[in-house]
Coordinates of C-alpha atoms in Angstrom, one line a residue:
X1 CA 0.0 0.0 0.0
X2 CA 1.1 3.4 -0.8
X3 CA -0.6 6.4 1.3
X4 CA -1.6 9.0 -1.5
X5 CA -2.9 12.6 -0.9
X6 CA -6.0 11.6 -3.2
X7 CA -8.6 9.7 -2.8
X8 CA -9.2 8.8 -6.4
X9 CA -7.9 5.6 -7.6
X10 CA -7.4 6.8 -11.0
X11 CA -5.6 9.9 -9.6
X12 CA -1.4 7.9 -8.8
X13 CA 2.2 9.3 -11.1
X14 CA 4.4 7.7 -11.8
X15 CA 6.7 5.5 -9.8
X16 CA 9.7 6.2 -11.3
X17 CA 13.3 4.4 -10.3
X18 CA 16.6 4.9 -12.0
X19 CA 18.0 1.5 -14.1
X20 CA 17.2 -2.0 -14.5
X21 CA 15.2 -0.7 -17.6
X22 CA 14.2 -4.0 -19.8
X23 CA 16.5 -4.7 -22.8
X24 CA 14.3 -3.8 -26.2
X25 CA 12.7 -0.7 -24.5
X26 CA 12.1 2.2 -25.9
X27 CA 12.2 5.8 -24.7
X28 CA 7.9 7.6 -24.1
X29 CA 9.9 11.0 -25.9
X30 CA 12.2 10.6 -28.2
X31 CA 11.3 6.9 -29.4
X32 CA 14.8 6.0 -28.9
X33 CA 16.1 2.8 -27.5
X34 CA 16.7 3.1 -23.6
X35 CA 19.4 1.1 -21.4
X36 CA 21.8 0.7 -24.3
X37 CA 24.7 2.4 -22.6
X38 CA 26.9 0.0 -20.0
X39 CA 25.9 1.9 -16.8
X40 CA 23.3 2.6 -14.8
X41 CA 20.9 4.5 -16.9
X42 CA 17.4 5.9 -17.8
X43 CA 14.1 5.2 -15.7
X44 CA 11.5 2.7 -15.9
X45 CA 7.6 3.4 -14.2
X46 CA 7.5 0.2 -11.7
X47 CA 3.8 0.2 -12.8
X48 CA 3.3 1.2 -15.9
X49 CA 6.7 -0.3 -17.5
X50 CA 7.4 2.9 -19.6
X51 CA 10.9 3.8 -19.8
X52 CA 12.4 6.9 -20.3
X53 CA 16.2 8.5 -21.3
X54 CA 17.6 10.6 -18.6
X55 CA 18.1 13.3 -20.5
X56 CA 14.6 13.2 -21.9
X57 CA 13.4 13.1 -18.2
X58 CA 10.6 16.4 -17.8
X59 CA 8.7 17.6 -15.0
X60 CA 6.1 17.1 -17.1
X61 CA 6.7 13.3 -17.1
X62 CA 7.1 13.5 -13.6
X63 CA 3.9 14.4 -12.6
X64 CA 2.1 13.1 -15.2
X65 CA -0.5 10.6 -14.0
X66 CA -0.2 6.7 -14.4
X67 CA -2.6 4.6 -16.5
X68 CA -1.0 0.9 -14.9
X69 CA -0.4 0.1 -18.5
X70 CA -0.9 -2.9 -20.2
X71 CA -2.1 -5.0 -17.3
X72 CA -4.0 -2.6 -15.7
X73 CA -6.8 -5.0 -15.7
X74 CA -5.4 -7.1 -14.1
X75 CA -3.0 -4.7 -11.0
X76 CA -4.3 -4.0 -7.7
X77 CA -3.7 -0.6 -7.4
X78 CA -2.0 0.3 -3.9
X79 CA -4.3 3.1 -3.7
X80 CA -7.0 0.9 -3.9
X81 CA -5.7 -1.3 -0.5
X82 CA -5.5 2.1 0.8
X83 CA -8.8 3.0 0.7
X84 CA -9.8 -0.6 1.9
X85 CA -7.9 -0.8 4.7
X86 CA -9.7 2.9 5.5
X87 CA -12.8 1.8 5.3
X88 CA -12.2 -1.3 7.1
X89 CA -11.0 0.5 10.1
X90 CA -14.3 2.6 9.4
X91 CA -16.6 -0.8 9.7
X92 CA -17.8 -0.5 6.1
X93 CA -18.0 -3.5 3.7
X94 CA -19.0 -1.7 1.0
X95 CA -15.9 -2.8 -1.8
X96 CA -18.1 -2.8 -4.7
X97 CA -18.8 1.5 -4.8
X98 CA -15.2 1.6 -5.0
X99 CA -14.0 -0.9 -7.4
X100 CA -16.8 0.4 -9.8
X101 CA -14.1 3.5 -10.0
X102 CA -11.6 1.2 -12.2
X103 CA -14.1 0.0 -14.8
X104 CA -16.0 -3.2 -15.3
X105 CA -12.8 -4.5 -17.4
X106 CA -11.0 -4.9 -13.9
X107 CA -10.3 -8.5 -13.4
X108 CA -7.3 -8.4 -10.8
X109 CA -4.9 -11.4 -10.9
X110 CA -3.6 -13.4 -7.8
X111 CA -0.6 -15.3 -8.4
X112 CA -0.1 -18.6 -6.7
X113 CA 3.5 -20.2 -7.5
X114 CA 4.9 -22.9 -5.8
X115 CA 8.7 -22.3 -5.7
X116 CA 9.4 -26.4 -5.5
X117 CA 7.5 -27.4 -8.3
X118 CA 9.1 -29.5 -11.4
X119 CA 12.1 -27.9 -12.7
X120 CA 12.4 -25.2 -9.8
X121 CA 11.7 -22.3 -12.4
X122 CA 9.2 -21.1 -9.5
X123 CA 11.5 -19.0 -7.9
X124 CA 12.4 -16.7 -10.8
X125 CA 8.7 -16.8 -12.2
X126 CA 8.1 -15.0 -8.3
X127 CA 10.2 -12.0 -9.0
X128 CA 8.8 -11.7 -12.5
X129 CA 5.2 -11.1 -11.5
X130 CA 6.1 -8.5 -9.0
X131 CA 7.6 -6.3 -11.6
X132 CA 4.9 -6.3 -14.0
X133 CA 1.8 -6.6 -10.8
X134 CA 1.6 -5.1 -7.4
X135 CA 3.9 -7.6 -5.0
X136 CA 1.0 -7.9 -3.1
X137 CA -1.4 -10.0 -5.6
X138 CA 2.0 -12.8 -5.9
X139 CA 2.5 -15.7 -3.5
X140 CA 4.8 -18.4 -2.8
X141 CA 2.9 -21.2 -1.6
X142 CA 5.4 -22.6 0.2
X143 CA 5.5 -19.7 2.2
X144 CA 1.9 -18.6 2.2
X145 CA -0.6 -21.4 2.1
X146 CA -3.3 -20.8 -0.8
X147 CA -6.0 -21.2 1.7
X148 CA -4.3 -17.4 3.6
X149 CA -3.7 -16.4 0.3
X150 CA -7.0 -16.5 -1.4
X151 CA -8.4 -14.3 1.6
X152 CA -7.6 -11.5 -0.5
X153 CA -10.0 -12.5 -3.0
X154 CA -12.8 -11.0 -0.3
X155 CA -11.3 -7.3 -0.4
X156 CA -12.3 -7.7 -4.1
X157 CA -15.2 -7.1 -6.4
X158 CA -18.2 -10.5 -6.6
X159 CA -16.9 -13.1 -9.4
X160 CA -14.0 -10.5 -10.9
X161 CA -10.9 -12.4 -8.8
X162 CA -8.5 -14.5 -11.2
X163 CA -6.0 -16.9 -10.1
X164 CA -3.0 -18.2 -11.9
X165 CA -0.9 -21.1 -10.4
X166 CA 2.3 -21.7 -11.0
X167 CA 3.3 -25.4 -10.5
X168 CA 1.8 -28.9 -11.5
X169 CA -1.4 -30.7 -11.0
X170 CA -0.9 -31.2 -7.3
X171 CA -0.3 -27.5 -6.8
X172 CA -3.3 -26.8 -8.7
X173 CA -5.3 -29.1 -6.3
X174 CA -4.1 -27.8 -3.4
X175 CA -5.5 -24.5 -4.4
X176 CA -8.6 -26.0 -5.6
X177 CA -9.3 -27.4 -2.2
X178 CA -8.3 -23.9 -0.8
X179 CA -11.2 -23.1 -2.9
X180 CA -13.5 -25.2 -1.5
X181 CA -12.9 -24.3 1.7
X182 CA -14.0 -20.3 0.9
X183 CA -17.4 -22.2 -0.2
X184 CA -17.7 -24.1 3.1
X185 CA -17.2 -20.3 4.8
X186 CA -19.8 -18.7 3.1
X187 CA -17.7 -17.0 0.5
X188 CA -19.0 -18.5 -2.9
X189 CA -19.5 -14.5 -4.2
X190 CA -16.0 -14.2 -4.0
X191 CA -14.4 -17.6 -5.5
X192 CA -11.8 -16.5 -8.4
X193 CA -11.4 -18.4 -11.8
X194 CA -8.2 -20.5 -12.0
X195 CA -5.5 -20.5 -14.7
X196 CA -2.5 -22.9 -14.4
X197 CA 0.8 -22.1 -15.7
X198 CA 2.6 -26.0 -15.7
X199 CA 5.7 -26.4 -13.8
X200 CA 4.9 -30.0 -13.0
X201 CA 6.0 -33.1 -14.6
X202 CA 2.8 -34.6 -16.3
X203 CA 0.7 -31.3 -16.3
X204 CA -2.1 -33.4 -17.7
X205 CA -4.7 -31.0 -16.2
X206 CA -2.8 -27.8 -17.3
X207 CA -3.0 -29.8 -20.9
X208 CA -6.3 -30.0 -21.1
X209 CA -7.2 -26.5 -20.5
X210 CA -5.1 -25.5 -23.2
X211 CA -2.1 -24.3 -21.5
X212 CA 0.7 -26.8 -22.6
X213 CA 2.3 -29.6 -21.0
X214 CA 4.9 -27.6 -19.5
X215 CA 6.5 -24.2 -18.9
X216 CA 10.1 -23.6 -19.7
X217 CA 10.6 -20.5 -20.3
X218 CA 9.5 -20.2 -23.8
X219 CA 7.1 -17.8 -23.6
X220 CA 8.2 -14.3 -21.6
X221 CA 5.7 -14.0 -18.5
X222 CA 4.2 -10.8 -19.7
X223 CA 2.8 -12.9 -22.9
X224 CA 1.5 -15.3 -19.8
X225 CA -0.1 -12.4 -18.2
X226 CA -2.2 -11.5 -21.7
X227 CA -3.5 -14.9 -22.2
X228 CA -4.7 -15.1 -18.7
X229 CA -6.4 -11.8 -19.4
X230 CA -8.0 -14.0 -23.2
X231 CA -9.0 -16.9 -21.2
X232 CA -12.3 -18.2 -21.5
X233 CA -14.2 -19.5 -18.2
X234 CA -15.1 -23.4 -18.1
X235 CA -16.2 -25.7 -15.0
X236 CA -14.2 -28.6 -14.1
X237 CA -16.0 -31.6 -12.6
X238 CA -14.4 -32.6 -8.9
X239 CA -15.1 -35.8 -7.4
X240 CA -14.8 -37.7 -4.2
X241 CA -13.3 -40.8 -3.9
X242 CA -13.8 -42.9 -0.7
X243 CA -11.6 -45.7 0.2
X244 CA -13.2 -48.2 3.1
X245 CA -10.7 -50.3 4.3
X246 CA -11.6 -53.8 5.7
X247 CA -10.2 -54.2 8.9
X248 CA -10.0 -57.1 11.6
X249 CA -13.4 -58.0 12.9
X250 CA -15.2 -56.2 10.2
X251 CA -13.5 -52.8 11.1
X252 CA -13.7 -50.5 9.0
X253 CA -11.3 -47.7 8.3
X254 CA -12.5 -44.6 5.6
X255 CA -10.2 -42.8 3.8
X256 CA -11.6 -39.6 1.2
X257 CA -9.7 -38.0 -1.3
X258 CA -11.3 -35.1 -4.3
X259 CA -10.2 -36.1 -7.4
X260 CA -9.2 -34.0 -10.4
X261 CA -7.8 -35.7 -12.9
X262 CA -7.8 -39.6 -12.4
X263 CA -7.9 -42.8 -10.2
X264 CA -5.8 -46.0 -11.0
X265 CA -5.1 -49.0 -9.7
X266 CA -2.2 -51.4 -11.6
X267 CA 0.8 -50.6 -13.2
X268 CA 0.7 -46.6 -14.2
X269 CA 0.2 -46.5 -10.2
X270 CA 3.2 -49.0 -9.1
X271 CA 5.4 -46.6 -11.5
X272 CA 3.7 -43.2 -9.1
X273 CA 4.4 -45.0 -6.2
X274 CA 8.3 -46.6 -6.9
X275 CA 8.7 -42.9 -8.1
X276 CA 7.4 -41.2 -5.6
X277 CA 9.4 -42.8 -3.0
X278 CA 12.5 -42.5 -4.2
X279 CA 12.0 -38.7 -4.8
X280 CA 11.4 -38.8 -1.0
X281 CA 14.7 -40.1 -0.1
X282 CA 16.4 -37.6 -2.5
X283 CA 14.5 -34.5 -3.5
X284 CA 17.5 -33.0 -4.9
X285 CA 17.7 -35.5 -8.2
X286 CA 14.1 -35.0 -9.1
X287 CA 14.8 -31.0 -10.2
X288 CA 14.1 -32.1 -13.9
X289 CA 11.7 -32.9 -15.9
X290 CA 13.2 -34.8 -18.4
X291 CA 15.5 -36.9 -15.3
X292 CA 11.7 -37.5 -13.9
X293 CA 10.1 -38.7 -16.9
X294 CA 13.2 -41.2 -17.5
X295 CA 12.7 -42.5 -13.9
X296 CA 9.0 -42.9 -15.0
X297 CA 10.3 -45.2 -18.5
X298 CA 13.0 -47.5 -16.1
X299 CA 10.1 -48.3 -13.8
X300 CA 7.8 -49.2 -16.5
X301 CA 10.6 -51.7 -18.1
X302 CA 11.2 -52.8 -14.9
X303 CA 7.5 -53.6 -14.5
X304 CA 7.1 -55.4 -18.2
X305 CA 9.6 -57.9 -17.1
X306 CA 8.0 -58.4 -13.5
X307 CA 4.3 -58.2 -14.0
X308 CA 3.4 -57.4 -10.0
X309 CA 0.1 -56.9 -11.3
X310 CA -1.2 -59.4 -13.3
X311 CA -4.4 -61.5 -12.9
X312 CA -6.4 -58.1 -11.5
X313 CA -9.6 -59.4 -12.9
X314 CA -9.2 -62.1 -10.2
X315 CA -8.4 -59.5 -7.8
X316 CA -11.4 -56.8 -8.3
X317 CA -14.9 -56.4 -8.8
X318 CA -16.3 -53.6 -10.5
X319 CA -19.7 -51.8 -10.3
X320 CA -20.5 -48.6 -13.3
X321 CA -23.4 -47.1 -11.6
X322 CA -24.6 -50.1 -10.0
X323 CA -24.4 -52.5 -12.7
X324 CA -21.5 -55.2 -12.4
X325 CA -19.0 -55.0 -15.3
X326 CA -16.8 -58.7 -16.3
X327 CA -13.5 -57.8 -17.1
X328 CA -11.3 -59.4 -19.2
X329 CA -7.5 -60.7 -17.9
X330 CA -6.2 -57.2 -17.1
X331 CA -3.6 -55.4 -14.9
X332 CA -4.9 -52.4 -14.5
X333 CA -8.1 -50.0 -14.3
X334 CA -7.9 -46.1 -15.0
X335 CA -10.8 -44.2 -14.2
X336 CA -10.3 -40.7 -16.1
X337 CA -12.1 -36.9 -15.1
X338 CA -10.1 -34.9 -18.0
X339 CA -9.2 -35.8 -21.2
X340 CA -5.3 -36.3 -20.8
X341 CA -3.6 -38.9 -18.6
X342 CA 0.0 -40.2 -18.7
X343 CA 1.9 -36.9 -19.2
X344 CA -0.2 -36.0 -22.9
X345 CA -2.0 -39.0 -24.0
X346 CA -5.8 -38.8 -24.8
X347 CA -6.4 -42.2 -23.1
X348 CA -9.9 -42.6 -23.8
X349 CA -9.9 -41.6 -27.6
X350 CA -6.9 -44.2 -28.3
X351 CA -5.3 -44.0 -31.8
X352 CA -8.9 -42.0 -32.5
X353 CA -9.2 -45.1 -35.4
X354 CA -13.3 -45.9 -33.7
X355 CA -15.9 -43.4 -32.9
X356 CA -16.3 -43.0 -29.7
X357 CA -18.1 -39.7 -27.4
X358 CA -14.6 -37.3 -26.5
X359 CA -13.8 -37.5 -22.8
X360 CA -15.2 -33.8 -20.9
X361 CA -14.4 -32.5 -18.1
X362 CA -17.9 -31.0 -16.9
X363 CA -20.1 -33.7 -18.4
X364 CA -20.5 -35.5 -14.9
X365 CA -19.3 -38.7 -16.6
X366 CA -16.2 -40.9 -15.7
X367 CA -14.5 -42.9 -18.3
X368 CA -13.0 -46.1 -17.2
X369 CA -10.5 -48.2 -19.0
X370 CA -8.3 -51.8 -18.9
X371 CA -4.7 -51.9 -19.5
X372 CA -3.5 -55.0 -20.3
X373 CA 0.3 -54.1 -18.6
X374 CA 3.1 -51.6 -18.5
X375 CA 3.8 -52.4 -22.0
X376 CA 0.5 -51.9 -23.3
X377 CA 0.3 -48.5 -21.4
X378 CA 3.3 -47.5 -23.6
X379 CA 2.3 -48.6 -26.9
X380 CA -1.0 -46.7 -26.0
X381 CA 0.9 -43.3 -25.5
X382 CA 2.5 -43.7 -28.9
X383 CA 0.0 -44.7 -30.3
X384 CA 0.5 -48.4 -31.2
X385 CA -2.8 -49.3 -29.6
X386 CA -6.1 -48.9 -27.8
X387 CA -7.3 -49.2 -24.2
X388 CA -9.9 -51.6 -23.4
X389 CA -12.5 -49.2 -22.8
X390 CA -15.0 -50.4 -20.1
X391 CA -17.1 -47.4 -20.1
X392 CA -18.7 -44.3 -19.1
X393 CA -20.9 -43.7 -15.5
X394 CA -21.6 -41.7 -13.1
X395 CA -20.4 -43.5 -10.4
X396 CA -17.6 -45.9 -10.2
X397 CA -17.4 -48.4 -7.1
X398 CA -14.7 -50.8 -7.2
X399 CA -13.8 -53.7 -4.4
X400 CA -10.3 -55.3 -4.0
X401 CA -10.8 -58.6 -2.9
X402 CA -7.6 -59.7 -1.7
X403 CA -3.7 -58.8 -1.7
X404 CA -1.8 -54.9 -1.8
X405 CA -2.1 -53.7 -4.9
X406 CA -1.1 -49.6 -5.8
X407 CA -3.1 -47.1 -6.4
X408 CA -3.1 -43.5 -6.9
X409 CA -5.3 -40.0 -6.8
X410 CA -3.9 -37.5 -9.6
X411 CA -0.4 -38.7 -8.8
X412 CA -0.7 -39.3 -4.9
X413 CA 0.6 -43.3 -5.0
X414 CA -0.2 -45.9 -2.3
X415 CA 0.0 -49.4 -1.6
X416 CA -3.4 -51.0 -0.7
X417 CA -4.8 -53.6 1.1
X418 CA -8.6 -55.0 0.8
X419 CA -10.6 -52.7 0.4
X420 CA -14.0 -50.4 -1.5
X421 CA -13.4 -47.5 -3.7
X422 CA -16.5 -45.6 -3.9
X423 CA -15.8 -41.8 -6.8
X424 CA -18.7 -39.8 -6.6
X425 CA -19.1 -36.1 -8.1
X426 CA -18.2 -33.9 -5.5
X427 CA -19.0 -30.3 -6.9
X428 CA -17.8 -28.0 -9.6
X429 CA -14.5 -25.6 -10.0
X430 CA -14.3 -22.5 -12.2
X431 CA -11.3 -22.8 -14.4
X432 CA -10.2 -20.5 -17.3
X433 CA -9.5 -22.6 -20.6
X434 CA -7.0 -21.0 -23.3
X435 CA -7.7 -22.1 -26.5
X436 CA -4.4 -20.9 -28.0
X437 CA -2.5 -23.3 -26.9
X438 CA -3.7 -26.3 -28.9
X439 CA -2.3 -30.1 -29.4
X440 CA -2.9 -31.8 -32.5
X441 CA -5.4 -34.0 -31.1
X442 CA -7.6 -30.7 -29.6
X443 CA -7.5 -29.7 -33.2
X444 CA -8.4 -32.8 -34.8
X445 CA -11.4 -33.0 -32.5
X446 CA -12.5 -29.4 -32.7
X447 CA -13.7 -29.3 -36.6
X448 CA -17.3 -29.5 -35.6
X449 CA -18.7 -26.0 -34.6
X450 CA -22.0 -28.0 -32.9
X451 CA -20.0 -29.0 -29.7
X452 CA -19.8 -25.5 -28.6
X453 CA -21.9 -25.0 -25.7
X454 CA -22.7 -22.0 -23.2
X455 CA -21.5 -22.9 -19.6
X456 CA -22.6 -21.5 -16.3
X457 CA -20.0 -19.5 -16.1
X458 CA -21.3 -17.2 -19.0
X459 CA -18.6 -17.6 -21.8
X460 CA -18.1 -20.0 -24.9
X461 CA -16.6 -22.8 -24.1
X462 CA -14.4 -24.0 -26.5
X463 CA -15.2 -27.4 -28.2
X464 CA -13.0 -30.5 -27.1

């Protein structure tokens, strides 16, 4: 917050410091390139971004009002958290009088970035964001949890907040749950729209709302900050999975995890689990994405030559919505939310060589498949084959009879004993889909303009 003499929010200068200007920036005077001389030279607005030469430097320019520039949709201006914290010491709740003074086009952005996530690019991705927005809109979650962070969505306009999180699809359901949590307090007026920028290692999520499979670098984060602002809103279906263990005497134990993205039980979730525990033992070695994904490949040979999980149809029993499904000799069952699984692979659709109804992620509907073994599950992401698909439903219950056997919640592995799986739809999250980020398969499967639809949230959703 910065005090300022008036009370308009429109009404700020410049914030002008000396250096650091941005290579390739130009001078608001003379037009001239700024920075170019090996010292410490020219001023840049902290707000605005323009630069300007020394010697071009007016008292004009000086007290010349700011407009925020480009993003200025999207800051939260200190002036603004000025007045708030006034009229919060003033007992008045009234936010909405004064946010009407930036425009309806004011969508303020919270950044959520977790500093650990894939290939440790969180960090710099921090001090990026607080150049170009206020510092106070950009959090490390690491430091700040998202449920603290995301109070600051309630000193801000109904349904304008925007979130963008930086890390991979366990970040993003941390924050998702943080969101559910403003719901259970009364705060649904207030719940922002999410936007994922992937850091992770599979990203599948991220994928499937169009914004890549990972973040390296290759776009500069002000070109992040514009597709954010281009994003359409879509829902995301969230679901509940219970897990009933059965303990001595008939005891039973109840586990409950919200799932995003899938459930698995076989050999996708033996490689999460040998993964995840050696990452345990030695954080340090899993910095990369490329390292990770080999680890992934060795433990997927390694299980082609073993087979722990053979004979699974002896092993299970499954129900789709009630009705009791014969499975053939399989190792594993993957029950997807969203349309990617396995780090890019459209599971469901297969080599897209049969017709079959594209796998949403706001339809309500669960898609389950077979996989016949680790090797199968690679020829399927190259495609060199097809999942046995077992079907779509509403609700998926399945009972391990006997034996551990691994399973896994969007990447969070474990071994299990006997036990009932129950996934049940849970509620909806807002999520903001960019659709200029787009796969070959999301183009192949976008040629008919009928599968638009109006969601909920008032926008187009783009076709899948």
């Amino acid at each position: 917050m910065l005090k300022n003499d008036s009370k308009a929010l429109d009404a700020m200068h410049h914030h002008w410091i000396r250096g650091n200007v941005p290579l390739c920036s130009y001078c608001v005077v003379c037009k001239q390139q700024c920075g170019s001389q090996p010292k410490l030279c020219d001023y840049r607005c902290i707000w605005c971004q323009k630069t300007v030469h020394d010697e071009c430097m007016k008292n004009s320019l000086k007290n010349e009002q700011c407009d925020f520039g480009e993003f200025k949709n999207l800051i939260i201006p200190p002036s603004y958290l000025t007045a708030i914290n006034q009229m919060r010491k003033d007992k008045k709740t009234d936010y909405a009088m004064l946010a009407s003074k930036l425009g309806k086009q004011w969508t303020p952005l919270i950044i959520l970035a977790n500093s650990r996530s894939g290939t440790n690019m969180g960090e710099g991705l921090l001090g990026e964001f607080r150049i170009l927005l206020n510092p106070v809109q950009v959090f490390d979650v690491t430091k700040t949890p998202p449920v603290k962070a995301l109070q600051l969505c309630t000193l801000l306009p109904y349904y304008s907040a925007r979130v963008l999180v930086c890390g991979g699809d366990g970040t993003v359901g941390w924050v998702l749950d943080a969101v559910d949590e403003m719901k259970i307090k009364g705060q649904e007026k207030y719940i922002p729209q999410v936007a994922v920028l992937p850091l992770g290692t599979g990203n599948d999520l991220s994928n499937t709302l169009g914004w890549g499979t990972g973040y390296a670098g290759e776009i500069p984060v002000a070109q992040v900050l514009r597709n954010v602002m281009e994003a359409d809103g879509v829902k995301l279906d969230r679901w509940k999975v219970q897990v009933t263990n059965k303990g001595y005497y008939n005891l039973r134990k109840l586990k409950e995890f919200t799932m995003n993205n899938y459930f698995s039980v076989g050999p996708d979730a033996l490689m999460a689990l040998n993964f995840h525990a050696h990452r345990e033992k030695a954080p340090s070695l899993f910095s990369s994405r490329i390292l990770n994904k080999a680890v992934y490949l060795f433990y997927g040979t390694k299980d082609c030559l073993v087979q722990e999980c053979k004979d699974l149809n002896k092993k299970v029993e499954l129900e789709l919505d009630g009705e009791r499904v014969e499975l053939p000799n399989l190792e594993g069952i993957i029950v997807l939310n969203i349309g990617y699984w396995g780090g890019g692979c459209r599971l469901w659709e297969g080599m897209g060589d049969e017709t079959y109804p594209l796998a949403r992620h706001d339809d309500g509907l669960l898609e389950v498949v077979g996989v016949y073994g680790s090797f199968h599950c690679a020829q399927i992401q190259v495609k060199l084959a097809n999942p046995f698909r077992i079907g779509q439903a509403h609700t998926v219950r399945l009972i391990l009879k006997c034996s551990m056997m691994p399973m896994q919640v969007d990447g969070e592995p474990w071994a299990q004993g006997p036990c009932t799986v129950t996934i049940t739809h849970k509620t909806h999250a807002l999520m903001l889909y960019f659709s200029g980020e787009q796969t070959d398969d999301d183009i192949s499967s976008t040629s008919d303009p009928e599968d638009t639809k109006e969601t909920d949230v008032g926008k187009r959703e783009p076709p899948r």
